[in-house]
Each structure stands twice: as structure tokens, then as C-alpha cells.
Coordinates of C-alpha atoms and ligand atoms in Angstrom, one line a residue:
X1 CA -172.0 -40.3 154.1
X2 CA -172.3 -41.9 150.8
X3 CA -170.9 -39.9 148.0
X4 CA -174.3 -39.9 146.5
X5 CA -175.8 -38.2 149.3
X6 CA -173.2 -35.8 149.8
X7 CA -173.2 -35.1 145.8
X8 CA -176.8 -34.6 146.2
X9 CA -176.6 -32.1 149.6
X10 CA -173.8 -30.3 147.1
X11 CA -176.2 -29.7 144.2
X12 CA -178.7 -28.4 146.3
X13 CA -176.5 -25.7 148.3
X14 CA -174.6 -25.0 145.3
X15 CA -178.1 -24.4 143.1
X16 CA -178.8 -22.0 145.8
X17 CA -175.3 -20.5 145.7
X18 CA -175.3 -20.1 142.0
X19 CA -178.9 -18.4 141.9
X20 CA -177.5 -15.0 144.2
X21 CA -173.7 -15.7 144.5
X22 CA -174.1 -15.7 148.0
X23 CA -174.9 -18.9 149.8
X24 CA -177.6 -19.3 151.9
X25 CA -177.4 -23.1 152.7
X26 CA -174.1 -24.6 153.7
X27 CA -172.0 -27.1 152.0
X28 CA -171.8 -29.5 154.4
X29 CA -170.9 -33.2 154.7
X30 CA -170.9 -34.6 158.0
X31 CA -167.2 -34.7 159.0
X32 CA -166.7 -31.2 156.8
X33 CA -167.0 -28.0 157.9
X34 CA -169.4 -25.3 156.3
X35 CA -167.7 -24.0 153.3
X36 CA -170.2 -20.7 153.1
X37 CA -168.2 -18.2 155.3
X38 CA -165.0 -19.0 153.2
X39 CA -166.9 -18.7 149.5
X40 CA -168.3 -15.2 150.5
X41 CA -165.1 -13.8 151.6
X42 CA -164.1 -14.0 148.4
X43 CA -165.4 -10.8 146.6
X44 CA -164.5 -8.7 143.2
X45 CA -163.5 -5.8 146.0
X46 CA -161.1 -7.9 147.9
X47 CA -159.4 -8.7 144.4
X48 CA -159.1 -5.5 142.9
X49 CA -158.2 -4.1 146.5
X50 CA -154.9 -6.7 146.0
X51 CA -154.5 -6.3 142.4
X52 CA -154.6 -2.0 142.3
X53 CA -151.4 -1.8 144.7
X54 CA -149.4 -4.6 143.0
X55 CA -150.1 -3.6 139.7
X56 CA -149.3 0.4 140.3
X57 CA -146.6 2.2 139.1
X58 CA -145.1 2.5 142.7
X59 CA -144.7 -1.3 142.2
X60 CA -142.7 -1.0 139.1
X61 CA -143.5 -3.9 137.4
X62 CA -142.2 -5.9 140.5
X63 CA -139.2 -7.1 138.8
X64 CA -136.9 -10.0 140.9
X65 CA -134.3 -7.8 142.9
X66 CA -135.8 -4.3 142.6
X67 CA -137.5 -2.0 144.5
X68 CA -140.7 -3.4 143.2
X69 CA -139.8 -6.8 144.8
X70 CA -138.9 -5.1 148.1
X71 CA -142.8 -3.5 147.9
X72 CA -144.2 -7.0 147.0
X73 CA -142.7 -8.9 149.4
X74 CA -143.6 -6.3 152.4
X75 CA -146.9 -6.5 150.9
X76 CA -147.7 -10.3 150.8
X77 CA -146.2 -10.3 154.1
X78 CA -148.0 -8.0 155.7
X79 CA -151.2 -9.7 154.3
X80 CA -150.1 -13.2 155.3
X81 CA -149.7 -11.8 158.7
X82 CA -153.1 -9.8 158.6
X83 CA -154.9 -13.1 157.9
X84 CA -153.2 -14.8 160.9
X85 CA -151.5 -17.5 158.9
X86 CA -148.6 -18.8 159.9
X87 CA -144.9 -18.0 158.5
X88 CA -144.5 -20.9 155.9
X89 CA -140.8 -21.0 156.4
X90 CA -140.2 -23.6 159.4
X91 CA -137.0 -21.1 160.1
X92 CA -140.1 -18.8 161.5
X93 CA -139.9 -16.2 158.6
X94 CA -142.5 -16.0 155.4
X95 CA -139.7 -16.1 153.1
X96 CA -137.6 -18.8 151.1
X97 CA -134.4 -17.2 150.0
X98 CA -133.6 -17.5 146.1
X99 CA -130.5 -17.0 145.0
X100 CA -130.2 -15.7 141.2
X101 CA -127.9 -14.3 139.1
X102 CA -129.1 -11.6 136.5
X103 CA -127.2 -11.3 133.1
X104 CA -127.5 -8.4 130.9
X105 CA -126.9 -9.2 127.5
X106 CA -124.9 -7.1 125.1
X107 CA -125.1 -9.4 121.9
X108 CA -123.7 -9.4 118.3
X109 CA -124.0 -11.7 115.6
X110 CA -122.7 -12.4 112.4
X111 CA -123.5 -14.9 109.7
X112 CA -121.2 -15.8 106.4
X113 CA -123.6 -17.0 103.9
X114 CA -123.6 -17.0 100.1
X115 CA -120.0 -15.3 100.1
X116 CA -121.5 -12.4 102.0
X117 CA -121.9 -11.6 105.9
X118 CA -125.2 -11.2 107.1
X119 CA -125.1 -8.9 109.9
X120 CA -128.2 -9.0 112.2
X121 CA -129.5 -6.2 114.3
X122 CA -130.1 -6.4 118.2
X123 CA -133.3 -7.0 119.6
X124 CA -135.3 -6.5 116.1
X125 CA -133.4 -9.0 113.9
X126 CA -132.8 -11.7 116.7
X127 CA -131.8 -11.9 120.2
X128 CA -129.1 -13.9 122.0
X129 CA -128.5 -14.4 125.4
X130 CA -126.2 -16.9 127.5
X131 CA -127.1 -18.4 130.9
X132 CA -123.2 -19.2 131.4
X133 CA -122.3 -16.9 134.6
X134 CA -119.5 -15.3 132.5
X135 CA -118.4 -12.0 131.7
X136 CA -117.8 -12.8 128.0
X137 CA -118.9 -15.6 125.8
X138 CA -117.9 -16.4 122.4
X139 CA -118.7 -18.6 119.3
X140 CA -116.7 -18.2 116.2
X141 CA -116.8 -19.3 113.0
X142 CA -119.3 -22.4 113.9
X143 CA -121.2 -24.5 111.1
X144 CA -124.5 -24.0 110.8
X145 CA -127.2 -27.0 111.0
X146 CA -130.8 -27.2 110.4
X147 CA -132.3 -29.6 112.8
X148 CA -136.1 -29.3 112.1
X149 CA -137.8 -29.6 115.4
X150 CA -134.6 -30.7 117.0
X151 CA -136.6 -33.1 118.8
X152 CA -135.7 -36.6 120.3
X153 CA -138.7 -38.2 121.7
X154 CA -138.1 -42.3 122.0
X155 CA -141.7 -42.7 123.2
X156 CA -142.8 -41.6 119.4
X157 CA -139.7 -43.5 118.0
X158 CA -138.6 -39.8 116.9
X159 CA -135.2 -38.4 116.3
X160 CA -134.3 -35.1 114.4
X161 CA -130.6 -35.6 114.8
X162 CA -130.0 -39.5 113.2
X163 CA -126.9 -39.4 114.6
X164 CA -125.4 -36.5 113.3
X165 CA -122.5 -34.9 115.4
X166 CA -123.7 -31.4 116.0
X167 CA -121.0 -30.5 118.5
X168 CA -119.7 -26.9 118.5
X169 CA -122.1 -26.0 115.8
X170 CA -125.0 -23.8 115.4
X171 CA -128.2 -25.8 115.3
X172 CA -131.1 -23.7 113.6
X173 CA -134.3 -25.1 114.9
X174 CA -138.0 -24.8 114.3
X175 CA -140.4 -23.8 117.2
X176 CA -143.2 -26.1 118.8
X177 CA -143.4 -29.6 118.0
X178 CA -143.8 -31.5 114.5
X179 CA -147.1 -30.7 113.2
X180 CA -147.3 -34.6 111.9
X181 CA -150.8 -35.0 109.8
X182 CA -153.0 -38.0 110.7
X183 CA -151.8 -40.5 108.2
X184 CA -156.1 -41.4 107.8
X185 CA -156.7 -37.6 107.3
X186 CA -153.8 -35.4 106.0
X187 CA -155.8 -32.1 106.7
X188 CA -155.8 -32.9 110.3
X189 CA -152.7 -33.6 113.0
X190 CA -152.1 -37.3 114.3
X191 CA -153.2 -37.5 117.9
X192 CA -151.0 -40.3 118.5
X193 CA -147.8 -38.4 118.0
X194 CA -147.2 -35.3 119.4
X195 CA -150.6 -35.0 120.9
X196 CA -151.7 -33.7 117.9
X197 CA -152.7 -29.7 117.9
X198 CA -151.5 -29.7 121.7
X199 CA -148.1 -28.6 122.3
X200 CA -145.8 -31.2 124.1
X201 CA -142.9 -29.9 126.5
X202 CA -140.9 -30.6 123.1
X203 CA -142.2 -27.5 121.2
X204 CA -141.1 -25.3 124.8
X205 CA -138.3 -23.0 124.1
X206 CA -136.9 -24.8 127.1
X207 CA -136.6 -27.7 125.6
X208 CA -134.8 -26.9 122.8
X209 CA -132.3 -24.9 124.4
X210 CA -132.0 -28.1 126.7
X211 CA -131.7 -30.7 124.0
X212 CA -128.8 -28.3 122.3
X213 CA -126.9 -28.5 125.8
X214 CA -127.6 -32.4 125.7
X215 CA -126.2 -32.4 122.0
X216 CA -122.7 -30.2 122.8
X217 CA -124.1 -27.2 120.5
X218 CA -121.8 -24.2 120.4
X219 CA -125.5 -22.2 119.7
X220 CA -129.1 -23.2 119.4
X221 CA -131.2 -20.3 116.9
X222 CA -134.8 -21.0 117.4
X223 CA -136.8 -19.5 114.2
X224 CA -139.9 -17.3 115.6
X225 CA -142.9 -17.7 114.0
X226 CA -146.0 -16.4 116.2
X227 CA -148.5 -19.2 115.2
X228 CA -146.1 -22.0 116.5
X229 CA -144.8 -19.9 119.2
X230 CA -147.9 -18.8 120.5
X231 CA -146.7 -15.1 120.9
X232 CA -145.6 -12.5 118.5
X233 CA -141.7 -11.5 118.2
X234 CA -142.0 -8.4 120.1
X235 CA -142.4 -10.9 123.3
X236 CA -139.2 -12.2 122.4
X237 CA -137.7 -9.5 121.8
X238 CA -139.2 -7.7 124.7
X239 CA -138.5 -10.0 127.1
X240 CA -134.9 -11.1 125.7
X241 CA -133.9 -7.5 125.2
X242 CA -133.2 -7.0 129.0
X243 CA -132.0 -8.8 132.3
X244 CA -132.2 -12.1 132.4
X245 CA -132.3 -14.6 135.2
X246 CA -131.2 -17.8 136.5
X247 CA -130.8 -19.7 139.4
X248 CA -127.4 -19.5 140.9
X249 CA -125.6 -23.0 140.2
X250 CA -122.4 -23.7 141.9
X251 CA -120.9 -24.2 138.5
X252 CA -122.0 -21.0 136.7
X253 CA -124.2 -23.1 134.4
X254 CA -121.0 -24.0 132.7
X255 CA -122.4 -27.1 131.1
X256 CA -125.3 -25.0 129.5
X257 CA -125.1 -24.6 125.8
X258 CA -123.1 -21.1 125.1
X259 CA -125.7 -19.2 123.3
X260 CA -129.2 -19.4 123.4
X261 CA -130.9 -17.3 120.7
X262 CA -133.9 -16.6 118.6
X263 CA -134.2 -15.2 114.9
X264 CA -136.8 -13.2 113.4
X265 CA -138.8 -15.3 110.7
X266 CA -138.1 -12.9 107.8
X267 CA -134.0 -12.9 108.5
X268 CA -134.3 -16.8 108.8
X269 CA -136.0 -16.9 105.6
X270 CA -133.8 -14.6 104.0
X271 CA -130.5 -16.8 105.5
X272 CA -131.6 -20.0 104.3
X273 CA -132.2 -18.4 100.8
X274 CA -128.6 -17.3 100.7
X275 CA -127.8 -21.0 101.7
X276 CA -129.7 -21.9 98.7
X277 CA -132.2 -23.7 101.1
X278 CA -136.1 -23.1 101.2
X279 CA -137.7 -22.1 104.4
X280 CA -141.5 -23.7 103.4
X281 CA -139.5 -26.7 102.0
X282 CA -137.3 -27.4 105.1
X283 CA -140.3 -27.3 107.3
X284 CA -142.2 -29.4 104.9
X285 CA -139.3 -32.0 105.3
X286 CA -139.1 -31.6 109.2
X287 CA -142.5 -32.9 109.9
X288 CA -141.5 -36.4 108.9
X289 CA -140.2 -39.2 110.9
X290 CA -137.3 -39.4 108.3
X291 CA -136.2 -36.0 108.5
X292 CA -132.2 -35.7 108.3
X293 CA -129.9 -32.6 109.9
X294 CA -129.3 -30.6 106.7
X295 CA -126.0 -28.8 107.3
X296 CA -126.1 -25.3 105.8
X297 CA -123.5 -23.5 103.6
X298 CA -123.6 -21.0 106.4
X299 CA -121.2 -20.0 109.1
X300 CA -122.2 -18.0 112.3
X301 CA -120.4 -16.1 115.0
X302 CA -121.7 -14.9 118.4
X303 CA -120.3 -12.7 121.0
X304 CA -122.6 -12.0 124.1
X305 CA -121.0 -9.9 126.9
X306 CA -123.2 -9.9 130.1
X307 CA -123.4 -7.6 133.1
X308 CA -123.5 -9.9 135.6
X309 CA -125.2 -9.3 139.3
X310 CA -126.3 -11.6 141.9
X311 CA -129.6 -10.9 143.1
X312 CA -131.1 -12.4 146.1
X313 CA -134.8 -12.7 145.7
X314 CA -137.7 -14.3 147.7
X315 CA -140.4 -16.8 147.7
X316 CA -143.5 -15.5 150.2
X317 CA -145.2 -18.3 151.9
X318 CA -147.6 -18.9 154.7
X319 CA -149.1 -22.0 156.3
X320 CA -152.5 -22.7 157.5
X321 CA -152.0 -26.1 160.1
X322 CA -154.0 -28.7 159.6
X323 CA -156.4 -29.4 162.3
X324 CA -155.5 -33.4 162.2
X325 CA -152.7 -34.6 164.1
X326 CA -152.6 -37.7 161.9
X327 CA -152.9 -35.7 158.8
X328 CA -151.3 -32.2 159.3
X329 CA -148.0 -33.2 157.9
X330 CA -149.6 -33.6 154.5
X331 CA -149.7 -30.6 152.5
X332 CA -152.0 -29.0 149.8
X333 CA -150.0 -25.9 148.0
X334 CA -151.7 -23.2 146.3
X335 CA -149.0 -21.0 144.0
X336 CA -148.9 -17.5 142.4
X337 CA -145.9 -15.9 140.7
X338 CA -145.8 -12.3 142.2
X339 CA -143.2 -11.5 139.5
X340 CA -143.3 -9.7 136.2
X341 CA -141.3 -8.1 133.9
X342 CA -140.5 -4.6 135.6
X343 CA -139.1 -1.6 133.9
X344 CA -137.4 -0.9 131.1
X345 CA -135.8 2.7 131.0
X346 CA -135.1 2.3 127.0
X347 CA -138.7 2.3 126.3
X348 CA -140.3 5.7 125.5
X349 CA -143.7 6.7 126.9
X350 CA -144.8 3.9 129.1
X351 CA -141.7 1.9 130.8
X352 CA -143.3 -0.1 133.2
X353 CA -144.8 -3.5 132.9
X354 CA -147.6 -3.6 135.4
X355 CA -148.5 -7.1 134.9
X356 CA -152.0 -6.4 136.3
X357 CA -153.6 -9.8 134.6
X358 CA -150.1 -11.2 134.8
X359 CA -149.6 -11.8 137.7
X360 CA -151.1 -9.3 140.1
X361 CA -154.3 -10.8 139.6
X362 CA -153.3 -14.6 140.4
X363 CA -151.6 -13.3 143.3
X364 CA -155.0 -11.4 144.7
X365 CA -156.5 -14.5 143.9
X366 CA -154.0 -16.4 146.3
X367 CA -154.4 -14.1 149.2
X368 CA -157.9 -14.1 148.8
X369 CA -158.0 -18.2 148.7
X370 CA -155.9 -17.8 151.8
X371 CA -158.5 -15.5 153.1
X372 CA -160.8 -17.9 152.6
X373 CA -159.4 -21.0 154.2
X374 CA -159.0 -19.2 157.4
X375 CA -163.0 -19.1 157.6
X376 CA -163.3 -22.6 157.6
X377 CA -164.2 -23.6 161.2
X378 CA -162.7 -26.3 161.9
X379 CA -159.8 -25.8 159.6
X380 CA -159.0 -28.5 157.0
X381 CA -157.3 -31.7 158.3
X382 CA -154.3 -31.3 156.3
X383 CA -152.3 -28.1 156.1
X384 CA -152.4 -25.5 153.6
X385 CA -149.6 -23.8 151.8
X386 CA -150.0 -20.6 150.1
X387 CA -146.7 -19.5 148.3
X388 CA -146.0 -16.6 146.0
X389 CA -143.1 -17.5 143.9
X390 CA -140.6 -15.0 142.3
X391 CA -138.9 -15.3 138.9
X392 CA -141.7 -16.7 136.8
X393 CA -141.1 -14.6 133.7
X394 CA -137.2 -15.9 134.0
X395 CA -138.1 -19.5 133.3
X396 CA -140.2 -20.3 136.2
X397 CA -137.2 -19.9 138.5
X398 CA -139.0 -19.4 142.1
X399 CA -141.2 -22.6 141.5
X400 CA -138.1 -24.7 140.3
X401 CA -136.4 -23.5 143.5
X402 CA -138.9 -24.4 145.6
X403 CA -139.5 -27.9 143.9
X404 CA -136.2 -28.7 144.1
X405 CA -135.7 -27.6 147.7
X406 CA -138.9 -27.7 149.0
X407 CA -139.5 -26.4 152.7
X408 CA -142.3 -29.1 153.1
X409 CA -141.8 -32.8 151.5
X410 CA -142.9 -33.1 148.2
X411 CA -144.2 -37.0 148.7
X412 CA -146.4 -35.3 151.6
X413 CA -147.4 -32.6 148.9
X414 CA -151.0 -33.9 147.4
X415 CA -151.5 -31.0 145.1
X416 CA -150.5 -28.2 143.9
X417 CA -153.2 -25.6 142.3
X418 CA -151.6 -22.6 140.2
X419 CA -152.9 -19.2 139.3
X420 CA -151.5 -17.3 136.6
X421 CA -153.9 -14.8 135.6
X422 CA -157.8 -14.9 136.4
X423 CA -160.9 -14.2 134.4
X424 CA -161.5 -10.4 134.0
X425 CA -164.3 -10.4 131.8
X426 CA -167.1 -11.3 133.7
X427 CA -169.3 -14.5 134.5
X428 CA -168.8 -17.8 132.4
X429 CA -170.6 -21.2 132.1
X430 CA -167.6 -23.1 132.0
X431 CA -164.1 -23.0 133.6
X432 CA -160.7 -24.4 131.5
X433 CA -158.1 -26.8 132.6
X434 CA -155.3 -26.6 130.9
X435 CA -153.7 -29.8 130.5
X436 CA -157.0 -31.6 130.9
X437 CA -157.0 -35.2 131.6
X438 CA -153.5 -35.2 133.4
X439 CA -154.9 -36.0 137.0
X440 CA -157.8 -37.0 139.1
X441 CA -157.8 -33.2 140.3
X442 CA -159.5 -32.8 137.2
X443 CA -162.5 -34.9 138.4
X444 CA -162.8 -33.2 141.7
X445 CA -163.0 -29.7 140.0
X446 CA -165.3 -31.1 137.3
X447 CA -168.0 -32.2 140.3
X448 CA -167.4 -28.9 141.9
X449 CA -168.4 -27.0 138.9
X450 CA -171.2 -29.4 137.9
X451 CA -172.7 -28.7 141.4
X452 CA -172.6 -25.4 140.5
X453 CA -174.2 -25.8 136.9
X454 CA -170.9 -25.1 135.0
X455 CA -169.1 -27.0 132.6
X456 CA -165.3 -28.0 132.4
X457 CA -163.7 -27.5 128.9
X458 CA -160.1 -28.3 128.2
X459 CA -157.9 -25.9 126.9
X460 CA -159.4 -24.1 123.7
X461 CA -155.6 -23.2 122.9
X462 CA -153.7 -26.3 123.4
X463 CA -151.1 -25.3 120.7
X464 CA -149.8 -22.9 123.0
X465 CA -148.2 -25.0 125.3
X466 CA -149.9 -23.2 128.4
X467 CA -149.4 -26.6 130.8
X468 CA -145.3 -26.0 130.4
X469 CA -145.6 -22.1 130.8
X470 CA -146.5 -21.6 134.4
X471 CA -145.2 -22.5 137.9
X472 CA -147.0 -25.6 138.5
X473 CA -145.1 -27.4 135.8
X474 CA -142.0 -27.1 138.0
X475 CA -144.5 -29.4 140.7
X476 CA -145.9 -31.7 137.8
X477 CA -142.2 -32.4 136.4
X478 CA -141.2 -33.8 139.8
X479 CA -144.4 -35.5 140.2
X480 CA -147.0 -33.7 142.4
X481 CA -150.4 -33.7 140.8
X482 CA -151.0 -30.1 139.6
X483 CA -154.0 -28.3 138.7
X484 CA -154.1 -25.5 136.5
X485 CA -157.4 -23.8 136.0
X486 CA -157.8 -20.9 133.2
X487 CA -161.1 -18.7 132.6
X488 CA -163.9 -20.0 130.4
X489 CA -164.7 -18.8 127.0
X490 CA -168.6 -19.0 127.5
X491 CA -169.6 -15.7 129.0
X492 CA -172.7 -15.1 130.4
X493 CA -174.6 -12.5 128.5
X494 CA -172.1 -11.8 125.9
X495 CA -171.7 -12.7 122.3
X496 CA -170.7 -16.5 121.4
X497 CA -167.0 -15.6 120.4
X498 CA -166.8 -13.2 122.8
X499 CA -164.4 -15.0 125.1
X500 CA -161.8 -16.0 122.4
X501 CA -161.8 -12.5 121.0
X502 CA -160.6 -11.2 124.5
X503 CA -158.1 -13.6 124.7
X504 CA -156.7 -12.9 121.4
X505 CA -156.7 -9.0 122.3
X506 CA -155.2 -9.7 125.5
X507 CA -152.2 -11.9 123.5
X508 CA -151.7 -9.1 120.5
X509 CA -152.2 -6.2 122.6
X510 CA -151.2 -6.4 126.5
X511 CA -149.4 -9.7 127.1
X512 CA -146.0 -8.8 128.6
X513 CA -146.3 -5.1 127.4
X514 CA -146.5 -2.2 129.8
X515 CA -150.1 -1.9 128.7
X516 CA -151.0 -5.3 130.9
X517 CA -153.0 -2.7 133.4
X518 CA -156.1 -2.4 135.5
X519 CA -158.9 -1.8 132.8
X520 CA -162.0 0.2 133.7
X521 CA -163.8 -2.5 132.1
X522 CA -162.9 -4.8 134.2
X523 CA -165.6 -7.6 135.6
X524 CA -163.9 -9.7 138.2
X525 CA -167.4 -11.7 139.3
X526 CA -166.4 -14.6 137.0
X527 CA -163.1 -14.9 138.6
X528 CA -164.9 -15.1 142.2
X529 CA -166.7 -18.0 141.0
X530 CA -163.5 -19.6 139.8
X531 CA -161.1 -19.0 142.8
X532 CA -164.5 -20.5 145.0
X533 CA -164.4 -23.8 142.9
X534 CA -160.8 -23.9 144.0
X535 CA -161.3 -23.3 147.4
X536 CA -163.3 -26.5 147.5
X537 CA -161.5 -28.3 145.5
X538 CA -158.4 -28.0 147.3
X539 CA -160.5 -28.3 150.8
X540 CA -161.6 -31.6 149.3
X541 CA -158.5 -33.0 149.0
X542 CA -157.4 -31.7 152.5
X543 CA -160.2 -33.7 153.8
X544 CA -160.1 -36.6 151.4
X545 CA -159.1 -40.3 152.3
X546 CA -156.9 -40.5 149.1
X547 CA -154.2 -38.8 147.2
X548 CA -154.8 -37.6 144.0
X549 CA -153.1 -39.2 141.4
X550 CA -151.8 -38.5 137.5
X551 CA -153.8 -40.4 135.4
X552 CA -152.4 -43.4 132.9
X553 CA -150.3 -42.3 129.7
X554 CA -149.3 -38.9 131.9
X555 CA -145.4 -38.2 131.4
X556 CA -145.7 -37.3 135.3
X557 CA -147.3 -40.5 136.8
X558 CA -144.2 -42.9 137.2
X559 CA -142.1 -40.2 138.7
X560 CA -144.9 -39.8 141.4
X561 CA -145.4 -43.7 141.8
X562 CA -141.7 -43.7 142.4
X563 CA -141.7 -41.2 145.0
X564 CA -144.6 -42.4 146.8
X565 CA -143.2 -46.1 146.8
X566 CA -140.0 -44.6 148.4
X567 CA -141.5 -42.6 150.9
X568 CA -140.3 -43.6 154.3
Ligands
ZN1 ZN1 -147.6 -15.0 134.5

């Protein structure tokens, strides 16, 4: 059946589908199954029916290693069993154990500058942790150096260190990546360097500590700025103020930069002024390729005492076996993180981070998609995996663990579809692809959306670096083509800027706050349509005659090609 005939059939059927939400004409191609029962099994009630327990106070904000984890893992396992899905772990279980280490920091920090000692209050002025699994880590009297964005990007000929030796020093860094103006139009950012408005991985806090480790720094301090960071300081002080986790490594992270820290912008400005520097002038200098590190007449001392505990956490995984013996050892993997920030006994009033949107909703989406796939007869040719990962809030740890110790070979994993938050504000004409233009998966989603009269939109907030902030990134890093959709912003029947306004409200009011709870005005009808699209695209990959690919120019393409070339 030619592509265009199939497309025509698809458009006709989808037109009928969009008109009433319920499909009356099967979406079929000769070899493919009728997806109507699958689409119809995804409902707003079904979604809410999962979100409510997961985001309930009883689940205590689903922190790894907590009572909330036990309840969540049991809930997910029961749901996968209820759907008749196979245990996803070849050992016959629905879990992959993830060994984590929990570190609860108690830091102190002082900075000697301008002949005085600047004492900083934790967590209001700064936060500091160590990922070294040691009861105490100290940095005494280390020289401070301002290193701009602290980036080494060979592809842009960019090196903020210019050979400066920062071993054993405290480096002060800017968040995000250099906002280099377009030489032809200085009012705009140059697209050719650091992708203009969009944040590259160099802009992420994880990159800052990775390069500080590489450079042998004693401490790395990021200056928090709400715009460039993409979230207010309270998010930093809120999540870094209590137990942080890391994957347990044989060397206890002995090679990591000893101190990882953020400082509030106001205190950073005060520090720089006391050192005879000006924050704005330094920031201006940092957007030039000729930037050189600026030694500060300041010396920093940190001490971080950590309460350490081993935590056995779990990824939860189920499998729908493929129907084609020749292709069932190929996989399509859907992911969503089940964890959130747990409970903070130090908070007054509401102490539970319910994480209704983040990510009880995405986990509910994973369960609804799993149910949908069980309604496809015959089942797809390739196998489908449904993976709910742990410890995303701690640095994508569950996904990192799976990607580095996969239960099924990554070179047989055709695609990852990740859900982190679903649309809770109604139906949209568009759907967003975070990291749009990265892979041929975008084309499949575009086709499926257009068949329903919907449009694709690149991330409207590229400066926030969302592509690097959820679990698909761990798959992408290892070369697996990954699609990370997000809610559209063109709401049907709502004022023009309604979508962006709701996003801003969420970021400011609920993101990583105890108030991220199910709201009475939630409307999940848009989420249902987005999830139906993800079912269709995943199904197409599972049926397809070719592997999805990264597009030329993406940072992951070479890795994938090497992986497939080396495949047995
Ligand atoms: Zn999340």
C-alpha cells in the first residue's frame, strides 16, 4: 500500500475521529491493526483515575526510598499485571533495582573578601552539596576565579578557561550558555553559536559541575538568575536543601568536584562588588569568545557534612511482546518518571510535594498508553516496553541507570517516547516537540498530527533547555532516537495567550512546590488527544520497515551510527 493511499485513508479516518473524539472509521493499512479500540481506551477518567492516587497525600510525594515509593511501585506493578502485560525484567519481575545513595547536606560557607568575611546563610543565600559519598567534605581558603559560563565547546571554537589552571580553586560560573549576539543584528542572538535562544547542554547545571570536575576545581558555584536558569531561586533552595541522591558508584564519586553550589544573585553581586568587580560588566565580558577567567581577590571555604544512607529504589517495567518472530527482539520504549520530591518536615503548612503534574500525570499517561497497546489486535510486530523510572528529580538517575544497564539492547531499541507532565488545560490545535528537528520521529508525529488537523510547534521556551531536563535525554545521550512532546499552546476556545499564561503560572506557582496538586479546573481532554498521537507514532515505529534516525547536525547522530555499525 503506497504511502499516499495510507495517508489518504488516515486523513479521512482522522477527520472523522477529530470531529467527535470517538473513532467511527478504523485507521487501517493492509498490514496494520485497527487502532480505534486503542485510541478509545485512553480517557480523561482513566487518566485522572491514576493521577489521583499517585498524587494523593497518602503517596507522600513519591520520594525514592520512601513509603511513597513502596506504594507507587506496588500500584504500577498491579496496573501492569491488571493489563496482562508481561514482567519487563527478563528475571521475571516488573522491577529493575536501582542502587542509590542518599546524601543529606549540612553545609557552611564563608568567603574572605575585601578584608572582611562574608558569611552566607543556607539555604536562603546559597546551597552546597557534595556528591562524594563521604561524611564530610571540606574546601579551605581556596582562591576564587570567575570563569564566565565555564564552557569548553570545540564545535564553536569556544574555551572560557584559555588554559587557566583552576585546580583546587573555587570557580564562579554563570548559568545557561553564552548569549552571543548575532554579528549582523546585535539585537538578536546568533543562531550559529550556542543555538541562539535555545539552551544547549552547556547551559545546564549538570554540565557546569561536569566541566568543574574535569578541570579539577575544588568547588563550583553557579550564580542563580531566574531568567537564564528557567526557574526561581526557591526551586534551587527547595530541592537542594534536603536529601539528594546519586547512583551508587564503586568509587563513591571520589572523582567528582568536591563542592557543588549555587549562590543567590544578590549575594553574588555583593561578593563581586567587595572584590572590586561588577556583575553586569563581568557578564558582558563573558559573552565574548575572547573572555578570559578573572581571578577574584576572594577566598572561599566550604564544609559539607552529609548524612549518608543507601537506598534501594526501583524502575518499574512491563513488556508487550511483539507479534512478529523476526522483529519481536526489537523494542520501542515509553518512559515517564514516577518519582517526585517527597515530604519536607521543615515546611510549615503543606509539607507534601504531591507532584500531580510532575509527574503523576505523565505516569498516568504511560499506564493509559500501555492499556491502549493491549487493545491492538494483532499486537504490533516489535515489542513495546513501558518503563516508569525513579529519581528523575535527582538528576535523571533511574533513566541513567537503565540506559547504562539496559534490560534490552539499546542497539535494538528503535525509539524512546518520554512523558513528563501532560496537558491539563484543555484541547489544543498544536502539540509541542521539545528538541524539534532532532530526529525522524518528529516527522512521524507531524504526519499523525496533521492527519487530525493539528500542527507541530517547536518548544516555545527553548531557552529553558527542557530537552536536557527529563529522562529521554539519558537515552538520547547514548544514541537512541528520542521524542519528548509537550502540551501545545494554542488552546481551542481560549484567548490567544492562554497557553503561555498557564505555563508561566505553573512555573511560578506550582513547579516543584507542594501546591502541584490536582486542580478542580483541570481539563485532560487535550492530554487524551496527545497520548493518542504517541500511541500512533509508537505503533508506526513498531510496524515500520526502517529504524528512526537522528537528523544531520544533531549531537547524538554519530553515537547512534557507531552503535548500529558495531551491532552483531
Ligand atoms: Zn518531571
